[in-house]
PDB file of C-alpha atoms in Angstrom:
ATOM      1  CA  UNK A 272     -58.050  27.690 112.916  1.00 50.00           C
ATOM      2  CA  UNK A 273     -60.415  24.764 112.943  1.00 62.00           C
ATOM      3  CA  UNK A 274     -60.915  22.251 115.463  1.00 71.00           C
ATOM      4  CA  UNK A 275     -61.091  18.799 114.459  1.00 72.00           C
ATOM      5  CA  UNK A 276     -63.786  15.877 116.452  1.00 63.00           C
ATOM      6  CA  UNK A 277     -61.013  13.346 115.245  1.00 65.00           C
ATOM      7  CA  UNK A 278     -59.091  14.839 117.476  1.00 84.00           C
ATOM      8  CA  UNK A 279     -61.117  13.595 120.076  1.00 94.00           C
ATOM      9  CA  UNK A 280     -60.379  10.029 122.034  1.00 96.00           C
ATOM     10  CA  UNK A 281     -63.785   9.506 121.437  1.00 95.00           C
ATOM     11  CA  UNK A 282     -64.060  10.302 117.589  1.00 95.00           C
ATOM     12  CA  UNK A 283     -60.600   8.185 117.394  1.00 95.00           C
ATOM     13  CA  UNK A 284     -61.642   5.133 118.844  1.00 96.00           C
ATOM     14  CA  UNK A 285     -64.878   5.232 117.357  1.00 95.00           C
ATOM     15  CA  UNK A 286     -63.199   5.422 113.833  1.00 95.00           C
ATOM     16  CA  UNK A 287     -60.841   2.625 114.479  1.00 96.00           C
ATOM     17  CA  UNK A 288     -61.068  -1.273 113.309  1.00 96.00           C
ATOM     18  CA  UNK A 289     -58.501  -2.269 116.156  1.00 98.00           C
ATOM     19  CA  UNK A 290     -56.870  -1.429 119.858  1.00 98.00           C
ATOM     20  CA  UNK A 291     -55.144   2.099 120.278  1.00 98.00           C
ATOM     21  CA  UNK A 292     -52.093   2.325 121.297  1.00 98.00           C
ATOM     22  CA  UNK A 293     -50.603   4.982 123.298  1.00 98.00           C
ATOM     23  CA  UNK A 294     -47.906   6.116 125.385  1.00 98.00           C
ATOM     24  CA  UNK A 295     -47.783   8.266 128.592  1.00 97.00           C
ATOM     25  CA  UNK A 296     -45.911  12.269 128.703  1.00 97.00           C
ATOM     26  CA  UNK A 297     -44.918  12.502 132.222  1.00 96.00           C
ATOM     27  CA  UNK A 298     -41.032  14.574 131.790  1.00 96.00           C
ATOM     28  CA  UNK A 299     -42.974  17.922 130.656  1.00 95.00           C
ATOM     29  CA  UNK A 300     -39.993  17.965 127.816  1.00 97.00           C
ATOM     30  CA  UNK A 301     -41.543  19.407 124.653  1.00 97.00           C
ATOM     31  CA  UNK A 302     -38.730  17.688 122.558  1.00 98.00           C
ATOM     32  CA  UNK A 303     -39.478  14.137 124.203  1.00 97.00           C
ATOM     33  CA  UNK A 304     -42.922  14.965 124.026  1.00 97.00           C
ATOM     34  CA  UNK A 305     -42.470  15.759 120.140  1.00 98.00           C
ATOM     35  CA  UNK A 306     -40.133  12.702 119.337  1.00 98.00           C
ATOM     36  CA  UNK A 307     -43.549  10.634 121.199  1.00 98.00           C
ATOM     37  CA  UNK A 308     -45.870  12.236 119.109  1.00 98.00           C
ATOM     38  CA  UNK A 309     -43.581  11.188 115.871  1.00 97.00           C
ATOM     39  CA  UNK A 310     -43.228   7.936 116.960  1.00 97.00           C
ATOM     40  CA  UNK A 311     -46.457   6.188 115.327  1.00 97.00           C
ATOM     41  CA  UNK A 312     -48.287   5.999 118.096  1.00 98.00           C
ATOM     42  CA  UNK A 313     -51.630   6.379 117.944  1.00 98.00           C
ATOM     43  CA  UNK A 314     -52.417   8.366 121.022  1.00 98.00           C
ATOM     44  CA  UNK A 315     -50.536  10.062 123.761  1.00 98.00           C
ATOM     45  CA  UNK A 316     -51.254  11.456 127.408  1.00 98.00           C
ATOM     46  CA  UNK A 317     -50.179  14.362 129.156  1.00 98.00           C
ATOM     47  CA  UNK A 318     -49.786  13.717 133.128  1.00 98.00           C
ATOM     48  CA  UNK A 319     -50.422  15.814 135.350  1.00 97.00           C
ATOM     49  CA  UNK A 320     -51.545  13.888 138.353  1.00 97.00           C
ATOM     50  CA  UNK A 321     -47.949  11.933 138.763  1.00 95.00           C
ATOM     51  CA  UNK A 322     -45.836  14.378 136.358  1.00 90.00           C
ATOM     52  CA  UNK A 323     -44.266  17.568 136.993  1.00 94.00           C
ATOM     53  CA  UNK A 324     -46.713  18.934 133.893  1.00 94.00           C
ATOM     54  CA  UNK A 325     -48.158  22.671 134.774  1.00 95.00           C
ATOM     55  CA  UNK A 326     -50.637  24.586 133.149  1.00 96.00           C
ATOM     56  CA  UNK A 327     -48.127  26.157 131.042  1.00 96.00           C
ATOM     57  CA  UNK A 328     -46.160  23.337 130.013  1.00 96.00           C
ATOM     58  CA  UNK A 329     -49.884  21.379 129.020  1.00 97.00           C
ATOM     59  CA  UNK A 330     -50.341  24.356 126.553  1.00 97.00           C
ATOM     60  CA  UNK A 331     -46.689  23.821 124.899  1.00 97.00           C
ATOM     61  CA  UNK A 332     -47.484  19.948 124.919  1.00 98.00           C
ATOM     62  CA  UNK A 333     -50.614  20.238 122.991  1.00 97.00           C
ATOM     63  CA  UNK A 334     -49.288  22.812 120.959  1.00 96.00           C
ATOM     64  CA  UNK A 335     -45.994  20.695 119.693  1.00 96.00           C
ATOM     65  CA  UNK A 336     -48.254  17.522 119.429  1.00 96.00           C
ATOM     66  CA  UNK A 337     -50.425  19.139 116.978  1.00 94.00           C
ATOM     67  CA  UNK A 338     -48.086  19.129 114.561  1.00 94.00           C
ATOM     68  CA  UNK A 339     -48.517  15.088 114.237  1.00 96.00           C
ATOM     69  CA  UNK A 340     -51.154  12.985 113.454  1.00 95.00           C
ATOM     70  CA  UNK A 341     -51.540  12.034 117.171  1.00 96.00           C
ATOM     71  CA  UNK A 342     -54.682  11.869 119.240  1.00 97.00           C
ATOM     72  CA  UNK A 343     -53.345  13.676 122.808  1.00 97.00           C
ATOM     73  CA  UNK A 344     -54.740  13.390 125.960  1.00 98.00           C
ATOM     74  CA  UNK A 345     -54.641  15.346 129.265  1.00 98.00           C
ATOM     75  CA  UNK A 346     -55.222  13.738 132.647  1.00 98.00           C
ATOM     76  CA  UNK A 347     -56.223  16.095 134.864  1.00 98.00           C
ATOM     77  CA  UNK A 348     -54.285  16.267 138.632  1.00 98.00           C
ATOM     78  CA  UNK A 349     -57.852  15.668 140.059  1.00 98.00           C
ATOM     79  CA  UNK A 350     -61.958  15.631 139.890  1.00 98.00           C
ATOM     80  CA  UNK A 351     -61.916  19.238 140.158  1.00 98.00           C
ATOM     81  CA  UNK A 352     -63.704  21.846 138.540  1.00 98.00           C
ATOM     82  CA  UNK A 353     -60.731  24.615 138.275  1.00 97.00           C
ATOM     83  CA  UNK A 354     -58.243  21.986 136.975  1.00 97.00           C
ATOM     84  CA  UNK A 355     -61.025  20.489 134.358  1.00 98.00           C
ATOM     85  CA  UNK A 356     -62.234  24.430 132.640  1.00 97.00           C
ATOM     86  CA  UNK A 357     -58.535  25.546 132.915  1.00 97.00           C
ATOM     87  CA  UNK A 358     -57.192  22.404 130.867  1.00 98.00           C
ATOM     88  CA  UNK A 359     -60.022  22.603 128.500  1.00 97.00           C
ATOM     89  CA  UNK A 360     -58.882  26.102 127.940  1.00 96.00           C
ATOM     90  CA  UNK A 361     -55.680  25.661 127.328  1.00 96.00           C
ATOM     91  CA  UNK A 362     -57.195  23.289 124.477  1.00 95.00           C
ATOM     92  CA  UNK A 363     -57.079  19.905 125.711  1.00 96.00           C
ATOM     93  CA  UNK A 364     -59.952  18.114 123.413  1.00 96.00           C
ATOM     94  CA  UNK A 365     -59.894  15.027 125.313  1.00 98.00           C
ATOM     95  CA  UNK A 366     -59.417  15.233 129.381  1.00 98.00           C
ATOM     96  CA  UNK A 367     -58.691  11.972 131.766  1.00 98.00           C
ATOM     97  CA  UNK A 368     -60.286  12.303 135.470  1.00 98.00           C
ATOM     98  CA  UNK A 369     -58.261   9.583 137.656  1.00 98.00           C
ATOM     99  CA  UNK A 370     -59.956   7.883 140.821  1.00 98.00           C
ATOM    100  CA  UNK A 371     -63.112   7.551 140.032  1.00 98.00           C
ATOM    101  CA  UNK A 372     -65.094   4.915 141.781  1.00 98.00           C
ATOM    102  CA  UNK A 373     -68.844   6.240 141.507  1.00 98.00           C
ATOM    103  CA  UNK A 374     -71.497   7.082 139.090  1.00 98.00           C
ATOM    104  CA  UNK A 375     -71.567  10.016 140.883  1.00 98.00           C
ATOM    105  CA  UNK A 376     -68.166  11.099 140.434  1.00 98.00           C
ATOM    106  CA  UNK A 377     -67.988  10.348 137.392  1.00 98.00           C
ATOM    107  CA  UNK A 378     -71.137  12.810 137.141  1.00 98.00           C
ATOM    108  CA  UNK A 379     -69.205  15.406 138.980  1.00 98.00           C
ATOM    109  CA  UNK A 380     -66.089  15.024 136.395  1.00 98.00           C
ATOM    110  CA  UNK A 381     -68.770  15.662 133.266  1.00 98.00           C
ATOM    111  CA  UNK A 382     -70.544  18.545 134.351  1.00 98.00           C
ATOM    112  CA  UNK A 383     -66.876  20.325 135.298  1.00 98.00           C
ATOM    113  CA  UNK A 384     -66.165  19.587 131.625  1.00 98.00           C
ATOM    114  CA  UNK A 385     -69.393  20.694 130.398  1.00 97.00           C
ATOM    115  CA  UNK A 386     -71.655  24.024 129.955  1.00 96.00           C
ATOM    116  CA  UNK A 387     -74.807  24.695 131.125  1.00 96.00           C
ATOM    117  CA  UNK A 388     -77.287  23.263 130.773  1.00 94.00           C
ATOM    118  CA  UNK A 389     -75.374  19.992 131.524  1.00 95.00           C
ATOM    119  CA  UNK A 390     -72.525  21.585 134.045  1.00 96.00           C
ATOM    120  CA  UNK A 391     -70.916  24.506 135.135  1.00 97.00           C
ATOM    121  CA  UNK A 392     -67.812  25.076 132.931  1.00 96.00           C
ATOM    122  CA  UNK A 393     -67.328  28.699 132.994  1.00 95.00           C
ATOM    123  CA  UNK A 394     -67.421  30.493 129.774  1.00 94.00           C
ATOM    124  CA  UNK A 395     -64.146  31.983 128.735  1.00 89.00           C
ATOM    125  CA  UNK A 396     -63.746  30.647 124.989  1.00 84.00           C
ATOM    126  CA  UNK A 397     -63.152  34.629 123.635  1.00 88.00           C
ATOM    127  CA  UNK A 398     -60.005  34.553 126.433  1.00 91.00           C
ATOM    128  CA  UNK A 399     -58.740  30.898 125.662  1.00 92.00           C
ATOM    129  CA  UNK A 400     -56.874  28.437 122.842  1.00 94.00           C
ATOM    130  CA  UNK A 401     -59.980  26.381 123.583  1.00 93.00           C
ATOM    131  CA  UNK A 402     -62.345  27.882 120.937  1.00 91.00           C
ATOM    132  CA  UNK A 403     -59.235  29.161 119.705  1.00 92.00           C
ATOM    133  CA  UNK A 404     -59.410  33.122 121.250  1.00 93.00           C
ATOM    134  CA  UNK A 405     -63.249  33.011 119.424  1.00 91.00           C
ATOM    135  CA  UNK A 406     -62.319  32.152 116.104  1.00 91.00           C
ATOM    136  CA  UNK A 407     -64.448  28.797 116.016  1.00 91.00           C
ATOM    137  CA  UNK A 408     -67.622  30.179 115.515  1.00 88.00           C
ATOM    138  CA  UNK A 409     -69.749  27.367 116.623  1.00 90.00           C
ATOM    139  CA  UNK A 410     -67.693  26.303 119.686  1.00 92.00           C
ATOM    140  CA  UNK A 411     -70.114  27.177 122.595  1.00 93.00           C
ATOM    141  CA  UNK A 412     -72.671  25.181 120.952  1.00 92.00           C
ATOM    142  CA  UNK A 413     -71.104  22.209 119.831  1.00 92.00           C
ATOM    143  CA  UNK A 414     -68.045  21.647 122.753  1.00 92.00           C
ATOM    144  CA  UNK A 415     -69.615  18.407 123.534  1.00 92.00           C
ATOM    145  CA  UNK A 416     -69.122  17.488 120.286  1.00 92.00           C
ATOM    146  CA  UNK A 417     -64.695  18.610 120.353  1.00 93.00           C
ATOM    147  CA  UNK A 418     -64.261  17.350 123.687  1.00 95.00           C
ATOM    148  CA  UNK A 419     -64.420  14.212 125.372  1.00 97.00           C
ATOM    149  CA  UNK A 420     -64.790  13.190 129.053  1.00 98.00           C
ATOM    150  CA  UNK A 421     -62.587   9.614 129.972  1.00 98.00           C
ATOM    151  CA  UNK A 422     -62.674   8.996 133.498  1.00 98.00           C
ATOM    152  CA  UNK A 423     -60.552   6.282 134.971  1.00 98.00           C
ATOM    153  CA  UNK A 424     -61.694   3.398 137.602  1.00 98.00           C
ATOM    154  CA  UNK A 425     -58.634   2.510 140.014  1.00 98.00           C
ATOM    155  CA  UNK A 426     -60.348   0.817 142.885  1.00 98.00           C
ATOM    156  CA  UNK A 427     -62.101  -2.048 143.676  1.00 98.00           C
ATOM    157  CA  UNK A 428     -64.915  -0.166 144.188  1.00 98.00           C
ATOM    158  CA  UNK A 429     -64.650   1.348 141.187  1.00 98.00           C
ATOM    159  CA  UNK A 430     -64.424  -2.372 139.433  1.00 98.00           C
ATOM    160  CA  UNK A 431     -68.154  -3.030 141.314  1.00 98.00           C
ATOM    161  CA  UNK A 432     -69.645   0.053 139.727  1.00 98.00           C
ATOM    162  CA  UNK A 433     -67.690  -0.181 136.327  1.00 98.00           C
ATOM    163  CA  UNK A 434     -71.140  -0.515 134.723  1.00 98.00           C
ATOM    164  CA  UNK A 435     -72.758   2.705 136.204  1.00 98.00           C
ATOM    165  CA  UNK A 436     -69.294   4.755 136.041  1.00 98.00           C
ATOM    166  CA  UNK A 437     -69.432   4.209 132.482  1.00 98.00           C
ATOM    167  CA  UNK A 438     -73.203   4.366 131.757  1.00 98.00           C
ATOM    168  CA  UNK A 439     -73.167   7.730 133.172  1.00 98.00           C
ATOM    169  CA  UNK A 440     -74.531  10.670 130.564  1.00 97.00           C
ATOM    170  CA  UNK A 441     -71.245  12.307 129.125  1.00 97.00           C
ATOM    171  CA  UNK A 442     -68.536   9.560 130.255  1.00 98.00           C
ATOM    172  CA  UNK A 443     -66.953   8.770 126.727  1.00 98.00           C
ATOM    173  CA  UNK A 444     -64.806   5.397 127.897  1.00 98.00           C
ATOM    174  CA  UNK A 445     -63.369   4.464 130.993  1.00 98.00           C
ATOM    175  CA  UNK A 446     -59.550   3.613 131.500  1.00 98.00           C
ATOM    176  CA  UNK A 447     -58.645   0.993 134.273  1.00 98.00           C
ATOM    177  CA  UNK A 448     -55.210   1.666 136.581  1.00 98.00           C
ATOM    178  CA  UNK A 449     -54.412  -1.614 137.755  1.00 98.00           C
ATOM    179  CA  UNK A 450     -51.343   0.144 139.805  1.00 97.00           C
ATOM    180  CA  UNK A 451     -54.332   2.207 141.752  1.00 97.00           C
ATOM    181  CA  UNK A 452     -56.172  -1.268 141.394  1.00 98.00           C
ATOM    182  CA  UNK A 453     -53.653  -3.561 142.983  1.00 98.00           C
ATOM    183  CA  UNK A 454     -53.095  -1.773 145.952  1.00 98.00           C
ATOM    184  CA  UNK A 455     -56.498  -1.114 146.580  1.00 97.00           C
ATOM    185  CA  UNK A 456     -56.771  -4.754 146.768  1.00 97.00           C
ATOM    186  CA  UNK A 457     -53.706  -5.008 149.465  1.00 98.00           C
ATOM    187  CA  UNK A 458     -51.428  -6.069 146.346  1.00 98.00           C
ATOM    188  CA  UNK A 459     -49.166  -3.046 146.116  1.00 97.00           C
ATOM    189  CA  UNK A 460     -47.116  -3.208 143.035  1.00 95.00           C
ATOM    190  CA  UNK A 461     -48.169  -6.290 141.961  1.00 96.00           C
ATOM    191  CA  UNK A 462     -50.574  -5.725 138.535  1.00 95.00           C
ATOM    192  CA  UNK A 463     -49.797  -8.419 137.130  1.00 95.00           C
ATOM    193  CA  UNK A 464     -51.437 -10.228 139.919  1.00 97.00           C
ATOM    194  CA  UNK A 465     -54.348 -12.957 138.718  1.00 97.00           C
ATOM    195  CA  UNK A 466     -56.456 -11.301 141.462  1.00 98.00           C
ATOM    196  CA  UNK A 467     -56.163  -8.122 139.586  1.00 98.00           C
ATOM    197  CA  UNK A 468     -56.253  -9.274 136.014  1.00 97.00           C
ATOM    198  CA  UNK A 469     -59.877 -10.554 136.896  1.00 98.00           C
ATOM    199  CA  UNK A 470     -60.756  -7.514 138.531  1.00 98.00           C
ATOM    200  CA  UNK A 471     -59.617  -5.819 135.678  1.00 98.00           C
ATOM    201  CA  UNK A 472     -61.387  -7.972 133.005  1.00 98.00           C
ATOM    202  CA  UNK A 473     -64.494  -7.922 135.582  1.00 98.00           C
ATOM    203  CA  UNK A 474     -64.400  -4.040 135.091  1.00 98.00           C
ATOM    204  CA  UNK A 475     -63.802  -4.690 130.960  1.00 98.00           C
ATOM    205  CA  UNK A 476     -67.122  -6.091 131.096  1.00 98.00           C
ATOM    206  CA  UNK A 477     -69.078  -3.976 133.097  1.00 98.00           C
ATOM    207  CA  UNK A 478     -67.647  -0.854 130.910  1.00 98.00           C
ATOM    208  CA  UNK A 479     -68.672  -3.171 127.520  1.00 98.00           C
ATOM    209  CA  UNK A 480     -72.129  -3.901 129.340  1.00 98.00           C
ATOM    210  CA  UNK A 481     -73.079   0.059 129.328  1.00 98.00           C
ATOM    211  CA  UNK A 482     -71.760   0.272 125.602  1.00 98.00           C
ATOM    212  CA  UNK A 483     -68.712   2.270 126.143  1.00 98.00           C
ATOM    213  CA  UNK A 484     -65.175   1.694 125.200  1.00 98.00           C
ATOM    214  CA  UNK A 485     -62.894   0.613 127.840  1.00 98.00           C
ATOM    215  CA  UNK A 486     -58.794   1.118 127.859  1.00 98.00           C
ATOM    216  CA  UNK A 487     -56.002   0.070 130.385  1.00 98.00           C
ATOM    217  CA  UNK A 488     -52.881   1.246 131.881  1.00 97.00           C
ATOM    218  CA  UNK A 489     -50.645  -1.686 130.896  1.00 97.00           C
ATOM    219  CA  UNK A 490     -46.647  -1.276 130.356  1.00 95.00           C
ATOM    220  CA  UNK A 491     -45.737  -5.151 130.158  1.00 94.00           C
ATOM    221  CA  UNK A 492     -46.046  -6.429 126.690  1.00 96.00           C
ATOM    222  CA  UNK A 493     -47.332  -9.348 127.967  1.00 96.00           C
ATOM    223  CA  UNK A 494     -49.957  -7.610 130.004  1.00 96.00           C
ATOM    224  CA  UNK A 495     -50.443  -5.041 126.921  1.00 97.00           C
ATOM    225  CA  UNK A 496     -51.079  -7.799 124.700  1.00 97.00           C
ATOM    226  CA  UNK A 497     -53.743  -9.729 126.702  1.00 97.00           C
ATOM    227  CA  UNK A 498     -56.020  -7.034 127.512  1.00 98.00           C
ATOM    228  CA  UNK A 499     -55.871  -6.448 124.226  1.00 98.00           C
ATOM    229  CA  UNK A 500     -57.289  -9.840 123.308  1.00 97.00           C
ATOM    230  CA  UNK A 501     -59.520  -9.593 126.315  1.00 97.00           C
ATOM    231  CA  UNK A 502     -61.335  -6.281 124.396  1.00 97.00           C
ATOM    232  CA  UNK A 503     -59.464  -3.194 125.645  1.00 98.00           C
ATOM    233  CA  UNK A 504     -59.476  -0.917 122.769  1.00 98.00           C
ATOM    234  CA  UNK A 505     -57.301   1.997 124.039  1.00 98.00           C
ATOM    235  CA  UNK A 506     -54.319   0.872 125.952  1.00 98.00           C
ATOM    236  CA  UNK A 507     -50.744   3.277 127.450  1.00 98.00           C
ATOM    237  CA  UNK A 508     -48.049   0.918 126.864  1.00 98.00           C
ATOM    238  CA  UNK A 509     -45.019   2.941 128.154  1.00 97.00           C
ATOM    239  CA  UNK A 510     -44.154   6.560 129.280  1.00 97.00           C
ATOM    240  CA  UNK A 511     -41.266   8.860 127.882  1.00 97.00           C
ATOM    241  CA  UNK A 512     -39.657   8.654 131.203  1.00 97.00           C
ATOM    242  CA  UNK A 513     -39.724   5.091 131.488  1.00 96.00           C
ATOM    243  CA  UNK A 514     -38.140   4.302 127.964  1.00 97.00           C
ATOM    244  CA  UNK A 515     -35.554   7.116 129.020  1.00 97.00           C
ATOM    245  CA  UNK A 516     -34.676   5.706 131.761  1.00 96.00           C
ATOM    246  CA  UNK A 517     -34.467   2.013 130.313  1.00 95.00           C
ATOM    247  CA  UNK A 518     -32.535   2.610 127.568  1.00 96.00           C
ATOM    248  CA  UNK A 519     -29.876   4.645 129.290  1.00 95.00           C
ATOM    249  CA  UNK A 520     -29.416   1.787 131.448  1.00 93.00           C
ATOM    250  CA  UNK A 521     -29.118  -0.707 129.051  1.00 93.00           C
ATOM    251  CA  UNK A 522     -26.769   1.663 127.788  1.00 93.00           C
ATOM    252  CA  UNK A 523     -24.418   1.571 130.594  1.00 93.00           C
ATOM    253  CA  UNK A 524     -24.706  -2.181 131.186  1.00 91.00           C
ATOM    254  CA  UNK A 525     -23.323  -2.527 127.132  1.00 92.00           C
ATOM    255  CA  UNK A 526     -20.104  -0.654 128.070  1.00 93.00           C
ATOM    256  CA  UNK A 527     -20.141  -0.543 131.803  1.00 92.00           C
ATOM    257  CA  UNK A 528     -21.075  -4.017 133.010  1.00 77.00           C
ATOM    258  CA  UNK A 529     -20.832  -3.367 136.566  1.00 78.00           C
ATOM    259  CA  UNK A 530     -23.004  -0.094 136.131  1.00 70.00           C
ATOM    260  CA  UNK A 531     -25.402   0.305 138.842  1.00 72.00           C
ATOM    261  CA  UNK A 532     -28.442   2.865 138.604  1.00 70.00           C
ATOM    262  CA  UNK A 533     -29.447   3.098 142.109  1.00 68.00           C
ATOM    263  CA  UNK A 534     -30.110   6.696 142.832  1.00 64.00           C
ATOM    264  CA  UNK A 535     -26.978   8.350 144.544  1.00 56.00           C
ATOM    265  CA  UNK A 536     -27.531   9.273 148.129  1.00 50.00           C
ATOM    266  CA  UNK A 537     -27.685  12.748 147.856  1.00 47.00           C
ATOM    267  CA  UNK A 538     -30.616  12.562 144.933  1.00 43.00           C
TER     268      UNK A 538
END
C-alpha cells in the first residue's frame, strides 16, 4: 500500500489557495470519528492529550479516516519520545506536540519524530503500519518527506519565542491554543479576551516572520472567522464531542423546554 505526502498537514496546506478547516476527535468513537471524516472537512485531529484516545483506538481512527479524503492529525499526550515513535507507528503522518514554549522544545519534539541522523526515532518500520509492515520500500529514507512535525505554542512565553519555535529545523507550522494561552495570561477561560487575541495575532506574526504556516484552536465562529482574516491558514473549529453535546441539548430544549443539562450528582 502506498503512502501518500498529501496526506501530510504539511503537503495539504502547502497545496491549498485558502484556510483549512478542521475539526477536533476527542470521543475515541470510530463511527463519530467516520461521520467527521465524511463531513467535508478538510482536516481532522485525533486527541490524545485531553481525550480518552489510546494507542489502540489512534490505529482504528486513522484506519476508518483513510477511507475519506481527509487530512488527519494526531496530537500526541506529550513532548515525549515513546508517545511520538509509537504514534508514528501506528501510522500517524502528521503528529501535534502541545506546550511548547521554546526553540528548544520544539527541537526536542523533531528529533523524537525523526531518524538519525536528525533524532532518535527508533527503527521499527518492518514491525509497524508506519511503513506499512515494510511494504514501502523507500520509507526509512524518505519519512521526513510522509510525516510532518506541528508543534503548538500555548503560553505567553511561547507567544515571545513564536519566531524561533517555528524557525526551528523540522517544525512544519505551529498551532496557537488560546485556552492554554488565556490562562497563562491569568485569563482562565476567557479566549476571546482582546489581551489574548493580540497575543495570539502577535504569535501569527512571529510564526509568518520564520516562513511557516501558522493555525489556531478557535471554536467561535466569530473567533474562527477573524483569525482567518488575520492569516491563520489551518484552523479546529469544533470537536465531535462538542457538536454532540450541543445538539442533544438543543434537542431537549425543542421538546422539553425546561430541560436542564447540568450533570446529575452522581456523574
Amino acid at each position: 500500500m502506498p503512502l501518500h505526502l498529501s496526506a501530510t498537514l504539511r503537503h495539504r496546506i502547502a497545496a491549498s489557495d485558502r484556510p483549512l478547516f478542521g475539526g477536533w476527535i476527542c470521543s475515541g468513537s470510530p463511527v463519530l470519528a467516520e461521520i467527521m471524516a465524511g463531513s467535508g472537512l478538510d482536516w481532522l485531529m485525533i486527541d490524545m492529550e485531553h481525550g480518552p484516545n489510546s494507542l489502540e483506538s489512534v490505529q482504528v481512527l486513522l484506519q476508518v479516516t483513510a477511507a475519506y479524503p481527509v487530512t488527519t492529525v494526531v496530537r500526541v499526550p506529550a513532548n515525549d519520545a515513546v508517545w511520538i515513535k509509537r504514534v508514528l507507528d501506528v501510522g500517524a503522518q502528521t503528529i501535534m506536540v502541545p506546550m511548547v514554549s521554546t526553540a528548544e522544545q520544539a527541537a526536542e519534539a523533531v528529533a523524537h519524530a525523526s531518524y538519525p541522523p536528525r533524532g532518535h526515532r527508533g527503527v521499527g518500520n518492518a514491525l509497524a503500519r508506519s511503513g506499512r509492515w515494510n511494504r514501502v520500500a523507500d520509507y526509512l529514507a524518505n519519512a521526513a518527506e510522509y510525516t510532518s512535525v506541528i508543534v503548538q505554542i500555548e503560553t505567553a512565553e511561547g507567544v515571545e519565542n513564536a519566531e524561533a519555535i517555528a524557525g526551528t529545523p523540522g517544525v512544519d507550522g505551529v498551532l496557537i491554543g488560546p485556552s492554554d494561552l488565556a490562562a497563562s495570561m491569568g485569563l482562565i477561560g476567557q479566549q476571546t479576551h482582546p489581551d489574548v487575541v493580540s497575543a495570539v495575532e502577535r504569535a501569527f506574526a512571529g510564526v509568518r516572520a520564520a516562513g511557516r504556516p501558522v493555525g489556531v484552536n478557535a471554536f467561535a465562529e466569530s473567533a474562527a472567522k477573524g483569525y482567518a482574516a488575520a492569516g491563520a491558514e489551518f484552523l479546529l473549529v469544533g470537536a465531535d464531542v462538542s457538536l454532540v453535546a450541543r445538539g442533544a441539548e438543543s434537542l431537549a430544549r425543542t421538546f422539553l423546554p425546561a430541560a436542564d443539562p447540568t450533570p446529575h450528582p452522581s456523574s
